[in-house]
Short mmCIF file of C-alpha atoms in Angstrom, two decimals:
data_model
loop_
_atom_site.label_atom_id
_atom_site.label_comp_id
_atom_site.label_asym_id
_atom_site.label_seq_id
_atom_site.Cartn_x
_atom_site.Cartn_y
_atom_site.Cartn_z
CA MET A 1 22.06 -2.06 60.19
CA THR A 2 23.26 0.70 57.91
CA PHE A 3 22.22 0.73 54.32
CA PRO A 4 24.22 2.17 51.49
CA HIS A 5 21.62 4.89 50.86
CA ASP A 6 21.69 5.89 54.47
CA ALA A 7 25.32 6.94 53.91
CA GLY A 8 24.30 9.14 51.03
CA HIS A 9 24.58 6.35 48.33
CA PRO A 10 21.67 5.86 45.92
CA LEU A 11 19.31 3.02 46.58
CA HIS A 12 18.14 2.67 43.03
CA ARG A 13 20.92 2.19 40.46
CA PRO A 14 19.30 1.83 37.00
CA ARG A 15 22.82 1.63 35.65
CA ARG A 16 23.06 -1.95 36.84
CA LEU A 17 21.03 -3.05 33.97
CA ARG A 18 23.19 -1.14 31.50
CA SER A 19 26.59 -2.63 32.62
CA HIS A 20 26.83 -5.43 30.07
CA SER A 21 25.88 -5.58 26.38
CA ARG A 22 23.96 -8.88 26.83
CA LEU A 23 22.12 -7.46 29.76
CA ARG A 24 21.16 -4.50 27.73
CA ASP A 25 19.82 -6.88 24.98
CA LEU A 26 17.84 -8.86 27.55
CA VAL A 27 16.04 -5.83 28.98
CA ARG A 28 15.54 -3.86 25.69
CA GLU A 29 11.89 -2.94 25.45
CA HIS A 30 11.60 -2.35 21.66
CA ARG A 31 13.30 -4.16 18.90
CA LEU A 32 13.74 -3.11 15.25
CA THR A 33 13.72 -5.96 12.83
CA VAL A 34 13.74 -6.34 9.05
CA ASP A 35 10.27 -7.50 9.23
CA ASP A 36 9.16 -4.00 10.23
CA LEU A 37 10.49 -2.38 6.85
CA ILE A 38 8.77 -1.40 3.64
CA TYR A 39 10.85 -0.14 0.95
CA PRO A 40 9.52 2.51 -1.59
CA LEU A 41 10.29 2.02 -5.35
CA PHE A 42 9.90 4.45 -8.19
CA VAL A 43 8.95 2.88 -11.49
CA TYR A 44 9.67 5.10 -14.52
CA HIS A 45 8.60 4.87 -18.18
CA GLY A 46 11.32 3.96 -20.75
CA THR A 47 13.94 1.27 -20.97
CA ASN A 48 17.32 0.43 -19.42
CA LEU A 49 16.94 3.09 -16.79
CA ARG A 50 18.36 3.19 -13.27
CA ARG A 51 18.61 6.81 -12.62
CA GLU A 52 19.90 8.14 -9.26
CA ILE A 53 17.56 10.72 -7.70
CA ARG A 54 19.65 13.89 -7.16
CA SER A 55 18.16 14.86 -3.79
CA MET A 56 17.89 11.37 -2.52
CA PRO A 57 21.36 9.69 -2.78
CA GLY A 58 21.22 5.96 -3.11
CA GLN A 59 17.65 5.94 -4.36
CA TYR A 60 16.65 5.44 -8.04
CA GLN A 61 14.13 5.50 -10.71
CA PHE A 62 13.83 2.19 -12.38
CA SER A 63 12.37 1.37 -15.79
CA LEU A 64 10.29 -1.84 -15.83
CA ASP A 65 13.00 -3.88 -17.56
CA ARG A 66 15.50 -3.09 -14.78
CA LEU A 67 13.02 -3.09 -11.83
CA GLY A 68 13.95 -6.75 -11.21
CA GLU A 69 17.42 -5.68 -10.02
CA ALA A 70 15.80 -3.73 -7.15
CA VAL A 71 13.35 -6.52 -6.37
CA ALA A 72 16.20 -9.06 -6.14
CA GLU A 73 18.05 -6.93 -3.70
CA VAL A 74 14.94 -6.39 -1.54
CA VAL A 75 14.31 -10.22 -1.37
CA GLU A 76 17.92 -11.11 -0.70
CA LEU A 77 17.91 -8.76 2.28
CA GLY A 78 14.66 -10.25 3.67
CA ILE A 79 12.69 -7.04 3.38
CA PRO A 80 8.98 -8.19 3.39
CA SER A 81 7.35 -5.51 1.39
CA VAL A 82 7.59 -2.63 -1.19
CA LEU A 83 5.43 0.32 -1.92
CA LEU A 84 5.19 1.25 -5.51
CA PHE A 85 5.03 4.70 -7.15
CA GLY A 86 4.64 5.09 -10.98
CA ILE A 87 5.69 7.84 -13.32
CA PRO A 88 4.00 7.38 -16.67
CA GLU A 89 5.08 8.77 -19.96
CA HIS A 90 1.85 10.63 -20.72
CA LYS A 91 0.00 12.84 -18.32
CA ASP A 92 -3.38 14.70 -18.70
CA ALA A 93 -5.83 16.66 -16.62
CA THR A 94 -7.56 13.60 -14.99
CA GLY A 95 -4.49 11.41 -14.65
CA SER A 96 -6.11 8.76 -16.93
CA ALA A 97 -2.93 6.69 -17.25
CA ALA A 98 -3.32 5.65 -13.58
CA SER A 99 -6.12 3.31 -14.20
CA GLN A 100 -4.99 1.76 -17.39
CA GLU A 101 -4.78 -2.04 -17.24
CA GLN A 102 -1.30 -1.95 -18.85
CA GLY A 103 -0.24 1.06 -16.81
CA ILE A 104 3.20 1.37 -15.35
CA VAL A 105 2.34 0.46 -11.71
CA GLN A 106 -0.01 -2.46 -12.99
CA GLU A 107 2.90 -3.82 -15.06
CA ALA A 108 5.20 -3.46 -12.30
CA VAL A 109 2.95 -5.42 -9.90
CA ARG A 110 2.81 -8.18 -12.50
CA LEU A 111 6.56 -8.22 -12.91
CA ILE A 112 7.13 -8.47 -9.07
CA LYS A 113 4.64 -11.18 -8.69
CA ARG A 114 6.30 -13.24 -11.35
CA GLN A 115 9.76 -12.69 -9.88
CA ALA A 116 8.97 -12.78 -6.09
CA PRO A 117 5.45 -13.98 -5.48
CA GLU A 118 6.14 -13.99 -1.73
CA LEU A 119 6.96 -10.29 -1.60
CA LEU A 120 4.02 -8.05 -0.30
CA VAL A 121 3.30 -5.44 -2.89
CA ILE A 122 1.65 -2.16 -1.64
CA THR A 123 0.45 0.25 -4.38
CA ASP A 124 0.13 4.01 -3.79
CA VAL A 125 -3.19 5.15 -5.11
CA CYS A 126 -3.21 8.84 -5.98
CA PHE A 127 -3.07 11.08 -9.13
CA CYS A 128 -0.36 13.64 -8.50
CA GLU A 129 2.18 11.61 -10.58
CA TYR A 130 -0.33 11.17 -13.43
CA THR A 131 -1.87 14.64 -13.84
CA ASP A 132 -0.42 17.32 -15.96
CA HIS A 133 -0.98 19.82 -13.22
CA GLY A 134 0.48 17.70 -10.38
CA HIS A 135 -2.58 17.81 -8.10
CA CYS A 136 -4.07 14.74 -6.67
CA GLY A 137 -7.24 14.70 -8.86
CA PRO A 138 -9.23 16.50 -11.58
CA LEU A 139 -9.62 20.17 -10.99
CA THR A 140 -12.68 22.44 -10.56
CA GLU A 141 -13.04 26.16 -10.38
CA THR A 142 -15.42 27.79 -7.87
CA ALA A 143 -15.81 31.56 -7.38
CA GLY A 144 -12.39 31.98 -9.22
CA ARG A 145 -10.44 29.59 -7.11
CA VAL A 146 -9.18 26.40 -8.75
CA ASP A 147 -8.92 23.34 -6.50
CA VAL A 148 -9.15 19.55 -6.64
CA ASP A 149 -12.71 18.26 -7.26
CA ASN A 150 -13.02 15.97 -4.31
CA ASP A 151 -16.26 14.10 -5.27
CA ALA A 152 -15.24 13.75 -8.96
CA THR A 153 -11.92 12.20 -7.84
CA LEU A 154 -13.49 9.41 -5.67
CA PRO A 155 -14.74 7.20 -8.52
CA LEU A 156 -11.34 7.64 -10.26
CA LEU A 157 -9.56 6.43 -7.04
CA ALA A 158 -11.74 3.42 -7.01
CA GLU A 159 -11.07 2.60 -10.59
CA GLN A 160 -7.35 2.95 -10.10
CA ALA A 161 -7.48 0.73 -6.97
CA VAL A 162 -9.33 -2.00 -8.85
CA SER A 163 -6.92 -1.93 -11.70
CA HIS A 164 -4.02 -2.44 -9.07
CA ALA A 165 -5.90 -5.35 -7.45
CA ARG A 166 -6.47 -6.92 -10.82
CA ALA A 167 -2.77 -6.77 -11.54
CA GLY A 168 -2.10 -8.61 -8.18
CA ALA A 169 -1.46 -5.81 -5.67
CA ASP A 170 -1.68 -7.15 -2.09
CA VAL A 171 -2.46 -3.84 -0.42
CA ILE A 172 -4.02 -0.65 -1.62
CA ALA A 173 -2.69 2.56 -0.06
CA PRO A 174 -4.64 5.73 -1.04
CA SER A 175 -2.67 8.90 -0.26
CA GLY A 176 -4.57 11.83 -1.77
CA MET A 177 -6.44 12.89 1.42
CA MET A 178 -9.69 13.13 -0.52
CA ASP A 179 -12.89 13.01 1.88
CA GLY A 180 -14.60 9.69 1.31
CA MET A 181 -11.66 8.06 -0.39
CA VAL A 182 -11.57 4.94 1.69
CA ALA A 183 -15.32 4.26 1.36
CA ALA A 184 -15.16 4.74 -2.39
CA ILE A 185 -12.13 2.44 -2.77
CA ARG A 186 -13.63 -0.25 -0.46
CA SER A 187 -16.91 -0.16 -2.39
CA GLY A 188 -15.03 -0.50 -5.65
CA LEU A 189 -12.77 -3.31 -4.50
CA ASP A 190 -15.63 -5.27 -3.05
CA GLY A 191 -17.88 -4.65 -6.13
CA ALA A 192 -15.12 -5.94 -8.46
CA GLY A 193 -14.59 -9.19 -6.53
CA PHE A 194 -11.68 -8.09 -4.25
CA PRO A 195 -13.16 -7.99 -0.79
CA GLY A 196 -10.08 -9.57 0.68
CA VAL A 197 -7.70 -6.86 -0.44
CA PRO A 198 -6.89 -4.50 2.49
CA ILE A 199 -6.59 -0.84 2.47
CA LEU A 200 -3.67 1.04 4.21
CA SER A 201 -4.90 4.54 4.25
CA TYR A 202 -2.63 7.62 4.39
CA ALA A 203 -5.17 8.76 7.04
CA ALA A 204 -3.04 11.40 8.82
CA LYS A 205 -1.08 12.90 5.97
CA PHE A 206 0.27 16.56 6.73
CA ALA A 207 1.07 19.21 4.26
CA SER A 208 4.73 19.17 4.98
CA ALA A 209 8.14 20.70 3.89
CA TYR A 210 9.70 17.22 4.47
CA TYR A 211 8.28 16.09 1.06
CA GLY A 212 10.62 18.23 -0.97
CA PRO A 213 12.90 15.44 -2.51
CA PHE A 214 9.83 13.25 -3.31
CA ARG A 215 8.71 15.81 -5.82
CA GLU A 216 11.77 15.28 -7.80
CA ALA A 217 11.44 11.46 -7.47
CA ALA A 218 7.89 11.19 -8.54
CA GLU A 219 7.92 14.19 -10.85
CA SER A 220 4.83 15.43 -9.11
CA THR A 221 5.38 19.13 -8.28
CA PRO A 222 2.12 20.94 -8.52
CA SER A 223 2.21 23.49 -11.38
CA PHE A 224 0.50 25.99 -9.25
CA GLY A 225 -0.32 26.42 -5.56
CA ASP A 226 0.16 23.68 -3.14
CA ARG A 227 -1.81 20.87 -1.41
CA ARG A 228 -2.74 22.52 1.79
CA THR A 229 -6.50 22.53 0.86
CA TYR A 230 -6.46 18.66 1.14
CA GLN A 231 -3.43 17.69 3.21
CA MET A 232 -3.39 18.51 6.96
CA ASP A 233 -2.11 21.50 8.83
CA SER A 234 1.18 20.51 10.61
CA ALA A 235 -0.01 22.20 13.77
CA ASN A 236 -3.11 19.90 14.32
CA SER A 237 -3.31 16.70 16.26
CA ASP A 238 -6.96 16.37 17.16
CA GLU A 239 -7.84 16.59 13.47
CA ALA A 240 -5.47 13.72 12.75
CA ILE A 241 -7.47 11.66 15.18
CA ARG A 242 -10.66 12.53 13.43
CA GLU A 243 -9.31 11.74 10.12
CA VAL A 244 -8.13 8.28 11.26
CA GLU A 245 -11.43 7.61 12.92
CA ILE A 246 -13.36 8.44 9.75
CA ASP A 247 -11.02 6.24 7.57
CA LEU A 248 -11.40 3.35 9.91
CA ALA A 249 -15.20 3.76 9.90
CA GLU A 250 -15.17 3.77 6.14
CA GLY A 251 -13.25 0.37 5.91
CA ALA A 252 -9.55 1.09 6.28
CA ASP A 253 -7.66 -1.92 7.64
CA MET A 254 -4.45 -0.05 8.51
CA VAL A 255 -3.58 3.65 8.94
CA MET A 256 -0.55 5.68 8.24
CA VAL A 257 0.98 8.81 9.72
CA LYS A 258 3.15 10.92 7.23
CA PRO A 259 5.74 12.27 7.82
CA ALA A 260 7.08 10.28 10.65
CA LEU A 261 9.92 12.07 12.48
CA ALA A 262 8.07 15.29 13.57
CA TYR A 263 4.82 13.49 14.17
CA MET A 264 5.61 10.70 16.55
CA ASP A 265 3.15 12.24 19.05
CA ILE A 266 0.36 11.52 16.38
CA VAL A 267 1.68 7.93 16.01
CA ARG A 268 1.41 7.45 19.76
CA ARG A 269 -2.04 8.94 20.02
CA VAL A 270 -3.31 6.92 17.02
CA LYS A 271 -1.98 3.70 18.49
CA ALA A 272 -3.27 4.30 21.97
CA GLU A 273 -6.73 5.36 20.88
CA PHE A 274 -7.39 2.90 18.09
CA ARG A 275 -5.24 -0.22 18.67
CA VAL A 276 -5.04 -0.93 14.98
CA PRO A 277 -1.94 -1.55 12.77
CA VAL A 278 -0.15 1.68 12.19
CA ALA A 279 2.39 2.60 9.63
CA VAL A 280 4.79 5.54 9.55
CA TYR A 281 6.32 6.98 6.33
CA ASN A 282 9.95 8.02 6.96
CA VAL A 283 9.78 10.57 4.12
CA SER A 284 12.27 11.95 1.53
CA GLY A 285 13.24 15.12 3.43
CA GLU A 286 14.06 13.13 6.58
CA TYR A 287 16.19 10.66 4.47
CA ALA A 288 17.93 13.46 2.54
CA MET A 289 18.91 15.34 5.78
CA VAL A 290 20.53 12.28 7.13
CA LYS A 291 22.40 11.61 3.89
CA ALA A 292 23.59 15.15 3.54
CA ALA A 293 24.95 15.19 7.29
CA ALA A 294 26.60 11.82 6.81
CA ALA A 295 28.25 12.74 3.58
CA ASN A 296 29.76 15.74 5.38
CA GLY A 297 31.02 13.53 8.26
CA TRP A 298 28.74 15.27 10.83
CA ILE A 299 26.97 12.23 12.03
CA ASP A 300 27.30 8.41 12.37
CA GLU A 301 24.69 7.46 9.60
CA ARG A 302 24.18 3.77 10.83
CA ARG A 303 23.51 4.87 14.44
CA ILE A 304 21.28 7.84 13.57
CA VAL A 305 19.22 5.65 11.19
CA LEU A 306 18.67 2.70 13.58
CA GLU A 307 18.07 5.02 16.48
CA THR A 308 15.38 6.87 14.42
CA LEU A 309 13.70 3.71 13.15
CA THR A 310 13.62 2.31 16.66
CA GLY A 311 12.08 5.52 17.86
CA PHE A 312 9.26 5.06 15.46
CA LYS A 313 8.63 1.54 16.84
CA ARG A 314 8.79 2.96 20.45
CA ALA A 315 6.09 5.54 19.45
CA GLY A 316 3.74 2.82 18.39
CA ALA A 317 4.51 2.03 14.71
CA ASP A 318 3.91 -1.50 13.52
CA MET A 319 5.55 -0.90 10.09
CA ILE A 320 8.07 1.60 8.75
CA ILE A 321 8.03 2.83 5.17
CA THR A 322 11.65 4.07 4.66
CA TYR A 323 14.20 4.80 2.02
CA HIS A 324 16.77 3.49 4.51
CA ALA A 325 15.34 0.01 4.34
CA LEU A 326 18.25 -1.47 2.31
CA ASP A 327 21.02 -0.20 4.45
CA ALA A 328 19.01 -0.82 7.70
CA ALA A 329 18.39 -4.42 6.61
CA ARG A 330 22.24 -5.00 6.02
CA TRP A 331 23.05 -3.39 9.39
CA LEU A 332 20.49 -5.44 11.19
CA ARG A 333 21.61 -8.56 9.53
CA GLY A 334 25.23 -7.73 10.36
CA GLY A 335 24.53 -7.19 14.00
#
C-alpha cells in the first residue's frame, strides 16, 4: 500500500484544523473574555471635569461628580473591575492626603459602591501622586544622597490601605516596591478588622520607559532623579521571582507583573513557579504606541489589541489591567 507521505506528501497537516472558522474556535487553546479585564480610572480634584489625557487618547481624568459616567460605561460593558488612582488638590512631603478618610480615592470608592455595588474596586496604594516631590514615600538623606525612606514609608502605606478598606475597597494593590510593604499592609488590615480584604501586590514592577504617559495622567513625575533605586532593573528575571516569593510569604494573595508586553517571560515564570493568580498591567506607553500607530493608519487597532491581550493570557495571566478595556469589551461582545 502506498501512503501519501511515501510519495513526498506530508503525513502531518496541522492546516486541517485551521480550515474552518468554527473548527478554529473549537481547537482554540486560550480565550480572552470581558471577565479578564480591569479598567484603570484616574480621579481628579475639582468639579465638572472630564479631561482627556493628551498622551493617552481616549483616556480621561474625572472629577468625582463625573466619575459616575465612566462607572456606568464600565458596568454596561460587563467589565468586572476597576483600578483607582487619585490626584489630590494638595500635595506635601509625606503625601498625607493619601490616607485622609475623605480623600479623593476614598470618596471615589464610596461613590462607586453606591452606584455599582457589584463592581470590584481595586485601589492603588502608593504615594507618588500625593507627594510634592513625586516619589513613592517620604525622603531621607544619607551621605549626601536623597532617596525614599523605605521603613518610614511602611506604616504610611498600612494607614493608606486601611483608609481604603474602610471606604469599601475590595482589593488593595500596593505599587511602591518598598521592601516589606505587603507585610506592613497585611498587618495593618488585619489589625483594623479587615482580614478578608485581599492584597494584589505589584510584586514584579520594573523601572520602565513604558510608564511615560502615566506620569501625565497621574501628575506623578519625580521632581528629581528617577525610581530606579526601588523599581526593578529591566534586565533581571531571577530578581523578579525573588520579589514575588517574598511578597507571597508576607501575605500577598495575588501578584502583578508590570509592564506586560516586554515582560511576558516573567509572567510565564511566575505562573509556572508559584501557581497563584497573576495580573499583568498593560501600561500607558504600550497603549499610547498602539493608539499612535492606529491613528496613522499603520495597524489594525482591533486585531493588534485583541492579539496582544490574548498573548498575555497565553503567557499565564489570569487578569489584565488595560486602558484598552472599554474597546476590547465592545469588540468581544460584538464578535
